Coordinates of C-alpha atoms and ligand atoms in Angstrom, one line a residue:
M81 CA 23.3 -16.1 -5.1
K82 CA 22.5 -19.6 -3.9
G83 CA 18.9 -20.8 -3.3
W84 CA 17.8 -18.6 -6.1
S85 CA 19.3 -19.1 -9.5
G86 CA 18.9 -15.3 -10.0
K87 CA 17.4 -15.8 -13.5
L88 CA 14.0 -15.6 -15.0
L89 CA 12.8 -16.3 -18.5
R90 CA 10.7 -13.9 -20.5
V91 CA 8.6 -15.2 -23.3
D92 CA 6.9 -13.0 -25.9
L93 CA 4.4 -15.3 -27.7
T94 CA 3.5 -12.6 -30.3
R95 CA 7.0 -12.4 -31.5
G96 CA 8.0 -15.9 -30.7
K97 CA 11.0 -14.7 -28.6
C98 CA 12.4 -16.0 -25.4
V99 CA 15.1 -14.2 -23.3
V100 CA 16.7 -15.3 -20.1
E101 CA 17.7 -12.4 -17.9
E102 CA 19.1 -11.9 -14.5
Y103 CA 16.9 -10.1 -11.9
P104 CA 18.2 -7.9 -9.1
A105 CA 19.1 -9.5 -5.8
E106 CA 16.8 -7.0 -4.2
L107 CA 13.8 -8.7 -5.6
A108 CA 14.8 -11.9 -3.9
M109 CA 15.6 -10.2 -0.6
R110 CA 12.3 -8.2 -0.4
F111 CA 9.8 -10.5 -2.1
I112 CA 11.5 -14.0 -1.7
G113 CA 9.7 -15.8 -4.5
G114 CA 6.4 -17.3 -5.6
R115 CA 3.6 -15.0 -4.8
G116 CA 6.0 -12.2 -3.8
F117 CA 7.7 -12.2 -7.2
A118 CA 4.4 -12.5 -9.0
I119 CA 2.8 -9.4 -7.4
K120 CA 5.9 -7.3 -7.7
I121 CA 6.3 -8.2 -11.4
L122 CA 2.6 -7.5 -12.1
W123 CA 2.7 -4.2 -10.2
N124 CA 5.8 -3.1 -12.1
E125 CA 5.1 -4.4 -15.6
L126 CA 1.4 -4.7 -16.2
P127 CA -0.2 -1.5 -17.5
P128 CA -3.1 -0.5 -15.2
G129 CA -6.5 -1.4 -16.7
T130 CA -5.2 -4.2 -18.9
D131 CA -7.8 -6.5 -20.2
P132 CA -7.0 -9.9 -18.5
L133 CA -7.7 -11.8 -21.7
S134 CA -5.7 -9.5 -24.0
P135 CA -2.1 -10.3 -25.2
E136 CA -0.8 -7.6 -22.8
N137 CA -1.7 -9.5 -19.7
L138 CA 1.2 -11.4 -18.1
L139 CA 1.1 -15.0 -17.0
I140 CA 3.7 -15.6 -14.4
L141 CA 5.1 -18.9 -13.1
A142 CA 7.2 -18.5 -10.0
A143 CA 9.1 -20.9 -7.8
G144 CA 10.7 -20.0 -4.4
P145 CA 14.1 -20.4 -2.8
L146 CA 13.0 -23.8 -1.3
T147 CA 11.4 -25.2 -4.5
G148 CA 12.8 -28.4 -5.8
Y149 CA 15.2 -29.2 -2.9
P150 CA 14.9 -32.5 -1.1
I151 CA 13.0 -31.1 1.8
P152 CA 9.3 -31.7 2.7
S153 CA 6.6 -30.7 0.2
S154 CA 8.8 -28.4 -1.9
G155 CA 7.6 -29.4 -5.3
K156 CA 5.3 -26.5 -5.9
L157 CA 5.1 -23.3 -7.9
V158 CA 2.8 -20.3 -8.1
I159 CA 0.8 -19.3 -11.2
A160 CA -0.3 -15.7 -11.2
S161 CA -1.9 -13.2 -13.5
K162 CA -4.5 -10.4 -13.5
S163 CA -7.7 -12.4 -13.2
P164 CA -10.3 -12.4 -15.9
L165 CA -12.8 -13.8 -13.3
T166 CA -12.3 -11.1 -10.6
G167 CA -10.6 -8.3 -12.4
G168 CA -8.0 -8.2 -9.6
Y169 CA -4.9 -10.1 -8.5
G170 CA -5.2 -13.9 -9.1
D171 CA -2.9 -16.7 -8.3
G172 CA -2.8 -20.4 -7.2
N173 CA -0.1 -22.9 -6.4
V174 CA 0.2 -26.3 -7.9
G175 CA 2.3 -29.3 -6.8
T176 CA 4.0 -30.7 -9.9
R177 CA 7.1 -32.0 -11.5
A178 CA 7.1 -28.8 -13.5
A179 CA 8.1 -26.9 -10.4
V180 CA 11.1 -29.2 -9.9
Q181 CA 12.0 -29.1 -13.6
L182 CA 11.7 -25.3 -13.7
R183 CA 14.4 -25.1 -11.1
R184 CA 16.5 -27.7 -12.9
C185 CA 16.4 -25.3 -15.8
S186 CA 18.2 -22.8 -13.6
L187 CA 15.2 -20.5 -13.5
D188 CA 13.2 -19.1 -10.7
A189 CA 10.3 -17.6 -12.8
V190 CA 8.8 -17.4 -16.2
I191 CA 6.9 -14.3 -17.5
I192 CA 4.8 -14.9 -20.5
K193 CA 3.1 -12.2 -22.5
G194 CA 1.6 -11.7 -26.0
K195 CA -0.4 -14.2 -28.0
A196 CA 0.9 -16.9 -30.3
P197 CA -0.5 -16.6 -33.8
K198 CA -1.7 -20.2 -33.6
P199 CA -2.1 -22.9 -30.9
S200 CA 1.4 -23.5 -29.5
Y201 CA 3.3 -24.9 -26.6
L202 CA 6.5 -23.9 -24.9
L203 CA 9.4 -26.2 -24.5
I204 CA 11.8 -25.0 -21.9
E205 CA 15.0 -27.1 -21.7
D206 CA 17.9 -26.0 -19.6
G207 CA 18.9 -22.7 -21.2
R208 CA 16.8 -23.1 -24.3
C209 CA 13.2 -22.1 -24.9
E210 CA 11.2 -22.8 -28.0
V211 CA 7.6 -22.0 -29.1
R212 CA 6.3 -25.1 -30.8
D213 CA 3.2 -25.9 -32.8
A214 CA 0.3 -27.4 -30.7
G215 CA -2.2 -27.8 -33.6
D216 CA -2.6 -31.5 -32.8
L217 CA -2.9 -30.9 -29.1
W218 CA -5.6 -28.2 -29.2
G219 CA -9.0 -29.6 -28.3
L220 CA -7.6 -32.6 -26.4
D221 CA -8.4 -33.0 -22.8
A222 CA -5.6 -32.2 -20.3
F223 CA -4.9 -35.9 -19.6
K224 CA -4.5 -36.9 -23.3
A225 CA -2.5 -33.8 -24.2
E226 CA -0.1 -34.4 -21.3
D227 CA 0.3 -38.1 -22.3
R228 CA 1.3 -37.0 -25.8
L229 CA 3.8 -34.5 -24.5
L230 CA 5.3 -36.9 -22.1
E231 CA 5.7 -39.5 -24.9
E232 CA 7.5 -36.9 -26.9
H233 CA 9.7 -35.3 -24.2
G234 CA 10.2 -38.1 -21.7
R235 CA 8.2 -39.1 -18.6
E236 CA 10.4 -37.1 -16.3
A237 CA 9.4 -33.8 -18.0
G238 CA 7.2 -31.4 -16.0
V239 CA 4.1 -30.2 -17.9
L240 CA 1.6 -27.5 -17.1
L241 CA -1.4 -27.3 -19.5
I242 CA -5.0 -26.4 -20.1
G243 CA -8.0 -28.4 -21.1
P244 CA -10.7 -27.4 -23.5
S245 CA -12.2 -25.0 -21.0
G246 CA -9.1 -22.9 -20.9
E247 CA -8.9 -22.9 -24.7
N248 CA -12.5 -21.7 -24.7
R249 CA -11.6 -18.9 -22.2
V250 CA -14.0 -20.1 -19.6
L251 CA -13.3 -17.9 -16.7
I252 CA -13.3 -20.6 -14.1
S253 CA -10.5 -22.6 -15.8
T254 CA -7.4 -23.6 -14.1
I255 CA -4.0 -24.8 -15.2
V256 CA -3.6 -28.6 -14.8
S257 CA -0.7 -31.0 -14.3
Q258 CA -0.2 -34.7 -13.7
R259 CA -3.8 -35.8 -14.1
G260 CA -5.5 -34.0 -11.3
R261 CA -3.1 -31.5 -9.9
A262 CA -4.5 -28.0 -10.6
G263 CA -3.9 -24.4 -9.7
G264 CA -4.9 -20.9 -10.5
R265 CA -8.6 -20.8 -9.6
P266 CA -9.2 -17.2 -10.6
G267 CA -9.2 -18.1 -14.3
M268 CA -5.5 -18.7 -15.0
G269 CA -6.5 -21.4 -17.5
A270 CA -8.5 -18.8 -19.5
V271 CA -5.5 -16.4 -19.5
M272 CA -3.3 -19.2 -20.9
G273 CA -6.0 -20.1 -23.5
S274 CA -6.2 -16.4 -24.5
K275 CA -2.5 -16.6 -25.4
N276 CA -3.1 -19.6 -27.6
L277 CA -0.8 -21.5 -25.3
K278 CA -1.8 -25.1 -24.7
A279 CA 1.1 -26.3 -22.6
I280 CA 4.5 -25.5 -21.0
V281 CA 7.0 -28.3 -20.9
F282 CA 10.1 -28.1 -18.6
R283 CA 13.1 -30.4 -18.8
G284 CA 16.2 -29.4 -16.9
G285 CA 19.4 -31.2 -16.1
K286 CA 20.9 -29.2 -13.3
E287 CA 19.9 -29.5 -9.6
P288 CA 19.5 -26.1 -7.9
E289 CA 22.6 -25.2 -6.0
A290 CA 22.4 -24.9 -2.3
A291 CA 24.5 -22.7 0.0
D292 CA 25.2 -25.7 2.3
P293 CA 24.2 -28.8 0.5
G294 CA 25.3 -31.2 3.2
R295 CA 23.4 -29.3 5.9
L296 CA 20.3 -29.1 3.6
R297 CA 20.4 -32.9 3.0
E298 CA 20.7 -33.6 6.7
L299 CA 17.9 -31.2 7.6
G300 CA 15.7 -32.7 4.9
R301 CA 16.3 -36.2 6.3
E302 CA 15.4 -35.1 9.8
A303 CA 12.4 -33.2 8.6
Y304 CA 10.9 -36.1 6.7
R305 CA 11.4 -38.3 9.8
A306 CA 9.8 -35.6 12.0
I307 CA 6.7 -35.6 9.8
T308 CA 6.3 -39.4 9.9
E309 CA 6.5 -39.2 13.7
K310 CA 3.7 -36.8 14.1
P311 CA 0.7 -38.4 15.9
N312 CA -1.7 -37.6 13.1
Y313 CA 0.5 -38.9 10.3
E314 CA -1.0 -42.4 9.9
F315 CA -4.6 -41.1 9.8
W316 CA -3.6 -38.4 7.4
R317 CA -2.1 -41.0 5.1
R318 CA -5.4 -42.8 5.1
Q319 CA -7.7 -39.9 4.5
G320 CA -5.8 -36.8 3.6
T321 CA -8.1 -33.8 3.5
M322 CA -11.2 -36.0 3.1
A323 CA -11.7 -36.3 6.9
T324 CA -13.0 -32.8 6.6
I325 CA -16.3 -34.0 5.2
E326 CA -17.3 -35.6 8.5
W327 CA -15.9 -32.8 10.6
C328 CA -17.8 -30.2 8.6
Q329 CA -21.0 -32.2 8.8
E330 CA -20.6 -32.4 12.6
N331 CA -20.1 -28.7 12.8
S332 CA -22.8 -27.6 10.3
T333 CA -20.3 -26.1 7.9
L334 CA -20.6 -28.6 5.0
P335 CA -21.8 -26.5 2.0
T336 CA -25.1 -27.9 1.0
Y337 CA -27.6 -26.9 -1.7
N338 CA -25.6 -23.8 -2.9
F339 CA -24.5 -22.9 0.7
R340 CA -28.1 -22.7 1.9
E341 CA -27.4 -25.3 4.7
G342 CA -24.4 -26.7 6.6
V343 CA -25.5 -30.3 6.9
F344 CA -26.2 -32.8 4.2
D345 CA -28.4 -35.9 4.7
E346 CA -26.2 -38.0 2.5
A347 CA -22.9 -36.9 3.9
D348 CA -21.9 -40.5 4.8
G349 CA -22.0 -41.4 1.2
I350 CA -19.2 -38.9 0.4
S351 CA -17.2 -39.1 3.6
G352 CA -13.5 -39.9 4.1
T353 CA -14.5 -43.2 5.8
T354 CA -16.5 -44.2 2.7
M355 CA -13.6 -43.1 0.5
E356 CA -11.1 -45.2 2.5
K357 CA -12.9 -48.4 1.4
M358 CA -12.6 -47.4 -2.2
V359 CA -9.1 -46.0 -2.6
V360 CA -7.1 -47.9 -5.2
K361 CA -3.9 -45.7 -5.0
Q362 CA -2.5 -42.5 -3.7
R363 CA -0.6 -39.7 -5.4
G364 CA 1.3 -36.7 -4.1
C365 CA 3.4 -33.8 -5.2
P366 CA 7.2 -34.1 -5.7
H367 CA 9.3 -34.2 -2.6
C368 CA 6.4 -34.9 -0.3
N369 CA 5.9 -37.8 2.1
M370 CA 2.4 -36.8 3.1
I371 CA 0.9 -37.9 -0.3
C372 CA -2.6 -36.6 0.1
G373 CA -4.2 -37.4 -3.3
N374 CA -6.6 -40.3 -2.9
I375 CA -7.6 -42.1 -6.0
I376 CA -10.8 -44.0 -6.5
E377 CA -12.3 -45.6 -9.6
D378 CA -15.7 -45.1 -11.1
A379 CA -17.9 -47.9 -12.3
K380 CA -15.8 -48.1 -15.6
G381 CA -12.5 -48.2 -13.7
V382 CA -11.7 -44.6 -14.6
E383 CA -9.5 -43.0 -11.9
S384 CA -10.3 -39.8 -10.1
E385 CA -8.2 -38.0 -7.5
L386 CA -10.3 -36.7 -4.6
D387 CA -9.8 -34.2 -1.9
Y388 CA -12.2 -32.4 0.4
E389 CA -12.9 -29.3 -1.6
N390 CA -13.8 -31.0 -4.8
V391 CA -15.9 -33.6 -3.1
A392 CA -17.9 -31.1 -1.0
M393 CA -18.5 -28.7 -3.9
L394 CA -19.4 -31.4 -6.5
G395 CA -21.2 -33.5 -3.8
S396 CA -23.2 -31.9 -1.0
N397 CA -23.2 -28.4 -2.6
I398 CA -25.2 -29.8 -5.5
G399 CA -27.0 -32.5 -3.6
V400 CA -25.0 -35.5 -5.0
G401 CA -24.4 -38.1 -2.3
D402 CA -22.7 -40.9 -4.2
L403 CA -18.9 -40.7 -4.1
R404 CA -18.4 -42.5 -7.4
E405 CA -20.7 -40.0 -9.1
V406 CA -18.8 -37.2 -7.5
A407 CA -15.6 -38.8 -8.7
V408 CA -16.8 -38.7 -12.3
L409 CA -17.7 -35.0 -12.1
N410 CA -14.3 -34.4 -10.5
R411 CA -12.4 -36.3 -13.2
M412 CA -14.4 -34.4 -15.9
C413 CA -13.3 -31.1 -14.4
D414 CA -9.7 -32.2 -14.3
E415 CA -9.8 -33.4 -17.9
L416 CA -11.6 -30.3 -19.2
G417 CA -9.5 -28.0 -17.0
L418 CA -12.3 -26.6 -14.9
D419 CA -11.8 -25.5 -11.4
T420 CA -13.7 -28.0 -9.2
I421 CA -14.7 -25.5 -6.5
S422 CA -16.1 -22.8 -8.9
T423 CA -17.7 -25.5 -11.1
G424 CA -19.6 -26.9 -8.1
S425 CA -20.6 -23.4 -7.2
A426 CA -21.8 -22.6 -10.7
I427 CA -23.8 -25.9 -10.9
G428 CA -25.4 -25.2 -7.5
F429 CA -26.2 -21.7 -8.6
A430 CA -27.9 -23.0 -11.8
M431 CA -29.9 -25.6 -9.8
E432 CA -31.2 -22.9 -7.5
A433 CA -31.9 -20.5 -10.4
A434 CA -33.8 -23.3 -12.1
E435 CA -35.8 -24.0 -8.9
R436 CA -36.7 -20.3 -8.7
G437 CA -37.8 -20.2 -12.3
L438 CA -34.9 -17.9 -13.3
L439 CA -33.2 -20.3 -15.7
D440 CA -34.9 -22.4 -18.2
I441 CA -33.1 -25.6 -17.6
D442 CA -34.2 -29.1 -16.6
I443 CA -32.0 -29.7 -13.5
T444 CA -32.7 -30.4 -9.8
W445 CA -30.7 -30.9 -6.6
G446 CA -28.8 -34.2 -6.8
D447 CA -29.3 -34.5 -10.5
Y448 CA -26.0 -36.2 -11.4
K449 CA -26.7 -36.6 -15.1
G450 CA -27.9 -33.0 -15.4
A451 CA -24.7 -31.9 -13.6
K452 CA -22.6 -33.8 -16.1
R453 CA -24.3 -32.2 -19.0
L454 CA -24.1 -28.8 -17.5
L455 CA -20.4 -29.2 -16.7
E456 CA -19.6 -30.0 -20.3
D457 CA -21.8 -27.1 -21.5
I458 CA -19.7 -24.8 -19.3
A459 CA -16.4 -26.1 -20.5
Y460 CA -17.4 -25.7 -24.1
R461 CA -19.5 -22.5 -23.6
R462 CA -22.3 -24.5 -25.1
G463 CA -25.7 -22.8 -25.4
E464 CA -27.0 -19.8 -23.6
I465 CA -26.7 -21.3 -20.2
G466 CA -23.3 -22.9 -20.6
G467 CA -22.1 -19.5 -21.9
L468 CA -23.6 -17.7 -19.0
L469 CA -22.1 -19.9 -16.3
S470 CA -18.7 -19.9 -18.0
L471 CA -18.4 -16.3 -16.7
G472 CA -18.6 -17.4 -13.1
V473 CA -21.4 -16.9 -10.7
R474 CA -21.0 -13.1 -10.0
E475 CA -21.3 -12.2 -13.7
A476 CA -23.9 -14.8 -14.4
A477 CA -26.1 -13.5 -11.5
E478 CA -25.7 -9.9 -12.6
R479 CA -26.7 -10.7 -16.1
L480 CA -29.7 -12.8 -14.8
G481 CA -30.9 -10.1 -12.4
D482 CA -34.2 -10.7 -10.6
G483 CA -32.6 -11.4 -7.3
A484 CA -30.0 -13.8 -8.6
P485 CA -27.0 -11.9 -7.0
D486 CA -28.5 -12.8 -3.6
F487 CA -27.6 -16.4 -4.1
A488 CA -24.4 -16.1 -6.0
I489 CA -21.8 -17.3 -3.5
H490 CA -18.6 -15.5 -4.1
V491 CA -16.3 -12.7 -2.8
K492 CA -14.8 -10.3 -5.4
G493 CA -16.0 -12.6 -8.1
L494 CA -14.2 -15.8 -6.9
E495 CA -16.6 -18.5 -5.8
C496 CA -16.3 -19.5 -2.2
S497 CA -14.5 -22.7 -1.3
A498 CA -16.2 -25.4 0.7
Y499 CA -16.9 -23.9 4.1
D500 CA -20.4 -22.7 5.0
C501 CA -20.0 -19.6 7.3
H502 CA -23.5 -18.9 8.6
L503 CA -22.0 -19.2 12.0
C504 CA -18.3 -18.7 11.4
P505 CA -17.6 -15.0 11.4
G506 CA -13.8 -15.5 11.6
M507 CA -13.8 -17.8 8.5
A508 CA -16.1 -15.4 6.8
L509 CA -13.5 -12.6 7.4
S510 CA -10.9 -14.9 6.0
F511 CA -12.9 -15.3 2.8
G512 CA -13.7 -11.6 2.8
T513 CA -10.0 -10.5 3.0
S514 CA -8.3 -13.3 1.0
P515 CA -6.1 -11.6 -1.6
I516 CA -7.6 -13.5 -4.5
G517 CA -11.3 -13.6 -3.6
A518 CA -13.1 -16.3 -1.6
H519 CA -10.5 -18.9 -1.2
H520 CA -9.4 -20.9 1.9
K521 CA -5.8 -21.1 1.1
D522 CA -4.6 -18.1 3.0
A523 CA -6.4 -18.2 6.4
W524 CA -8.1 -21.5 7.2
V525 CA -9.1 -20.4 10.6
I526 CA -12.3 -22.4 10.8
S527 CA -10.9 -25.2 12.8
W528 CA -9.4 -22.8 15.4
E529 CA -12.6 -20.8 15.5
I530 CA -14.9 -23.7 16.1
S531 CA -12.6 -25.3 18.7
S532 CA -12.2 -21.9 20.5
G533 CA -15.6 -22.2 22.1
R534 CA -16.4 -18.7 20.9
R535 CA -17.7 -19.5 17.5
A536 CA -20.6 -17.1 17.4
E537 CA -18.7 -14.1 18.7
Y538 CA -17.3 -11.1 16.8
I539 CA -14.2 -10.7 18.9
P540 CA -11.0 -8.9 17.7
E541 CA -9.0 -12.0 18.4
K542 CA -10.6 -13.4 15.3
A543 CA -9.2 -10.6 13.1
D544 CA -5.8 -11.3 14.8
K545 CA -6.0 -15.0 13.9
V546 CA -6.9 -14.3 10.3
I547 CA -3.9 -12.0 10.0
E548 CA -1.6 -14.5 11.8
F549 CA -2.7 -17.3 9.3
Q550 CA -2.4 -15.0 6.3
R551 CA 1.1 -14.1 7.3
I552 CA 2.1 -17.8 7.6
R553 CA 0.1 -19.3 4.8
G554 CA -0.5 -16.5 2.3
G555 CA 2.9 -14.9 3.0
M556 CA 5.6 -17.2 4.1
F557 CA 4.5 -20.5 2.4
E558 CA 3.3 -18.8 -0.8
C559 CA 6.6 -17.0 -1.2
L560 CA 9.0 -19.8 -0.2
V561 CA 6.6 -21.9 -2.2
T562 CA 6.3 -25.0 -0.1
C563 CA 3.1 -26.7 1.0
R564 CA 1.4 -25.5 4.1
L565 CA -0.2 -28.8 4.9
P566 CA 2.7 -30.3 7.0
W567 CA 2.3 -27.4 9.4
I568 CA -1.5 -27.0 9.5
E569 CA -2.4 -30.7 9.4
L570 CA 0.3 -32.3 11.3
G571 CA 1.9 -29.6 13.4
F572 CA 5.2 -29.6 11.6
E573 CA 6.9 -26.7 13.3
L574 CA 7.4 -23.3 11.6
D575 CA 10.9 -22.9 12.8
W576 CA 12.1 -25.5 10.3
Y577 CA 11.6 -23.0 7.5
P578 CA 14.2 -20.3 8.5
R579 CA 16.6 -23.2 8.9
F580 CA 15.8 -24.6 5.4
L581 CA 16.3 -21.1 4.0
E582 CA 19.6 -20.6 5.6
A583 CA 20.9 -24.0 4.3
A584 CA 19.5 -23.5 0.8
A585 CA 20.2 -19.9 0.3
G586 CA 22.8 -18.9 2.9
V587 CA 20.3 -16.2 4.0
S588 CA 19.7 -15.8 7.7
M589 CA 16.1 -14.6 8.3
S590 CA 14.2 -15.0 11.5
L591 CA 10.8 -16.6 11.5
E592 CA 9.3 -13.2 12.4
E593 CA 11.1 -11.6 9.4
L594 CA 9.7 -14.2 7.1
L595 CA 6.2 -13.6 8.5
A596 CA 6.5 -9.9 8.2
L597 CA 7.3 -10.4 4.5
G598 CA 3.7 -11.4 4.2
D599 CA 2.6 -7.9 5.3
R600 CA 4.5 -6.3 2.4
V601 CA 3.1 -8.8 -0.1
Y602 CA -0.5 -8.3 1.2
A603 CA -0.2 -4.5 1.0
L604 CA 1.0 -4.7 -2.5
I605 CA -1.7 -7.1 -3.6
R606 CA -4.3 -4.8 -2.0
A607 CA -2.7 -1.8 -3.9
F608 CA -3.0 -3.8 -7.1
W609 CA -6.8 -4.5 -6.5
V610 CA -7.4 -0.8 -5.7
R611 CA -5.4 0.3 -8.8
E612 CA -7.4 -2.0 -11.1
Y613 CA -10.8 -1.2 -9.5
G614 CA -10.2 2.5 -9.1
G615 CA -13.5 4.3 -8.1
R616 CA -15.3 0.9 -8.0
W617 CA -13.3 -0.2 -4.9
S618 CA -15.1 -0.1 -1.6
R619 CA -15.1 -1.7 1.8
R620 CA -18.1 -3.8 0.6
M621 CA -15.6 -5.7 -1.6
D622 CA -14.4 -7.4 1.6
Y623 CA -17.9 -8.7 2.6
P624 CA -18.8 -12.4 2.3
P625 CA -22.0 -13.5 0.5
R626 CA -25.3 -11.9 1.4
R627 CA -26.9 -15.3 1.9
W628 CA -24.9 -15.9 5.1
F629 CA -26.3 -12.7 6.7
E630 CA -29.9 -12.7 5.4
E631 CA -31.0 -16.4 5.0
P632 CA -30.6 -18.3 8.3
L633 CA -29.8 -22.0 8.3
T634 CA -33.1 -23.9 8.2
R635 CA -31.8 -27.3 9.3
G636 CA -29.4 -29.1 11.7
P637 CA -28.2 -28.2 15.2
L638 CA -27.5 -24.6 14.2
K639 CA -30.9 -23.9 12.7
G640 CA -31.7 -20.2 12.7
S641 CA -28.0 -19.1 12.6
H642 CA -26.8 -16.3 10.4
L643 CA -24.0 -13.7 10.3
D644 CA -24.7 -10.3 11.7
Y645 CA -23.8 -7.2 9.6
D646 CA -22.8 -5.0 12.5
G647 CA -20.7 -7.7 14.1
Y648 CA -18.9 -8.5 10.8
D649 CA -18.3 -4.8 10.1
R650 CA -16.6 -4.5 13.5
L651 CA -14.5 -7.5 12.8
L652 CA -13.5 -6.1 9.4
Q653 CA -12.5 -2.8 11.0
A654 CA -10.4 -4.6 13.6
Y655 CA -8.7 -6.3 10.7
Y656 CA -8.0 -3.0 8.9
D657 CA -6.8 -1.4 12.1
K658 CA -4.4 -4.2 12.8
R659 CA -3.0 -4.2 9.3
G660 CA -2.7 -0.4 9.1
W661 CA -5.3 0.0 6.4
D662 CA -7.9 2.8 6.3
E663 CA -11.7 2.5 6.6
R664 CA -11.8 1.7 2.9
G665 CA -9.5 -1.2 3.3
I666 CA -6.5 0.6 1.6
P667 CA -3.1 0.7 3.3
T668 CA -2.3 4.1 4.7
R669 CA 0.6 6.1 3.5
E670 CA 2.3 5.4 6.8
T671 CA 1.8 1.6 6.4
F672 CA 3.3 1.7 2.9
K673 CA 6.3 3.5 4.3
R674 CA 6.7 1.0 7.1
L675 CA 6.7 -1.8 4.6
G676 CA 9.2 -0.1 2.3
L677 CA 6.6 0.5 -0.4
E678 CA 6.9 4.3 -0.7
A679 CA 7.4 4.2 -4.5
E680 CA 4.4 2.0 -5.0
A681 CA 2.3 4.3 -2.7
R682 CA 3.3 7.3 -4.9
E683 CA 2.1 5.4 -8.0
L684 CA -1.1 4.4 -6.3
E685 CA -1.8 8.0 -5.5
G686 CA -2.4 8.5 -9.2
F687 CA -5.5 6.4 -8.8
V688 CA -6.8 7.0 -5.3
E689 CA -6.1 9.4 -2.5
L690 CA -4.2 7.8 0.3
H691 CA -4.9 8.6 4.0
Ligands
SF4_1000 S1 0.6 -32.5 1.5 FE1 -0.6 -33.0 -0.3 S2 -0.8 -31.0 -1.4 FE2 0.9 -30.8 0.1 S3 2.7 -31.2 -1.1 FE3 2.1 -33.1 -0.1 S4 0.8 -34.2 -1.6 FE4 1.0 -32.0 -2.3

């Protein structure tokens, strides 16, 4: 098998044992890699009802058949687990040398279970794997710990690690790499911390073999050139995702004051244009010529890598309009291992709770110093309020009561990423049906929705568009494990990907076949959620936050706008119908059969009746 190494590494931290094993070719053919591998492994191997922070939970790192080859934006891997934040399927992708080095170790995936008896890290080198003592790394921030590991194992090593928040099992912790790359929003850092695992270091010496190396090299060269020739390339290189601040402000979708509003008076202070004047350098993921990490320095010369999501959530969403201050908060999150989106949401939630007299804390909108203190309190679970917010906004709101769930901005327990949807029903559906909770990764339809001229409407075409994007972004890209941004931002054509796959793996699949793969992966992820939630599962799980329906915008050109319950419900039903899911949002028996998931359907029938 070319393209795939055909091997995965199993690590049992409790026993200190590592085993390399071959996996069946059928797994590669039916689930491709990345997210596809992760959900299939979780479905098969994780006992239903497992406590996500127990040793029994699995932490999975999975590359895809394009990872690590010299083709655009292929330096990524998927991190997945049962989420301690949502209780369902959780994953994220991260662009990192670790992805490239994993493949240079002749591995496609790593499955980690158990719990090390003391703080440890994993050293994976070619065919060897060793559990090492991490006593002197535990407690260090993610930057310092990575520096130490690189000093010891060489600068070319790939490192995934957690900061203190992951060690403290803060449920909004991610896994970090290369000073600012992070992935696994739904608490993957807490899962790693619960296993006493500080870091994973990869060092490999063997390039992944390709079916047709000459053709792959040639395609790669052509593809890199095609990207640089795209009309938007130069602008993208200047601003990356940061141009979105101005676009969201113009369109009243910039999350402001805990998603109460879609416009922010100080948006200019945190915009891409402002950032352009401050950038000192840029950083990107391996094998990428789009290099979208823009780095600015704070007043003390400390660097911070910015992108749209973290600036909006740690800026307008909490009322901070100074980009250098946002940069400090962002850097703190990266060092401590906190997810920037969820942290911005938790701080915004706390500011609003304080304003309403529900939380006894001295903090107001735009209070940068208060936000800094709170951020540290969350990472170290310090005090009652730090401890409460470390659970994420859903749980914090439920514990607070007194109307707090009305302004906890999440879907299925995952805090919403940075798009206000008071007047974007299609994007609200995207958040509602995302397979990990409210994240924009799978179906970023907001740009299409606004430019369609039918923004306020609840038309079935919006459900179609969400599914189309989920198949491309959440299915194909997450399974091949390459970055979606060349396609969505620059219009790099999708038909490159079947060609890459053929040259890398010798497998001929049409684009439609690759996209259809996403349907299988989505159905299995949905089955996983239903299995884990059992009788608690309902159609309401696919609803966006109450605020967008019940509290209209009070400012800006869209003042008075809000979502409509009946309209959203119709849209959701159109989505279910198109996917072949029943009125509860569960794939029907027929759909499971069509997708070749009969065995999984039979297992699911032990938990819920299928229609
Ligand atoms: S476009 Fe940005 S996120 Fe995507 S691979 Fe390149 S540097 Fe990484």
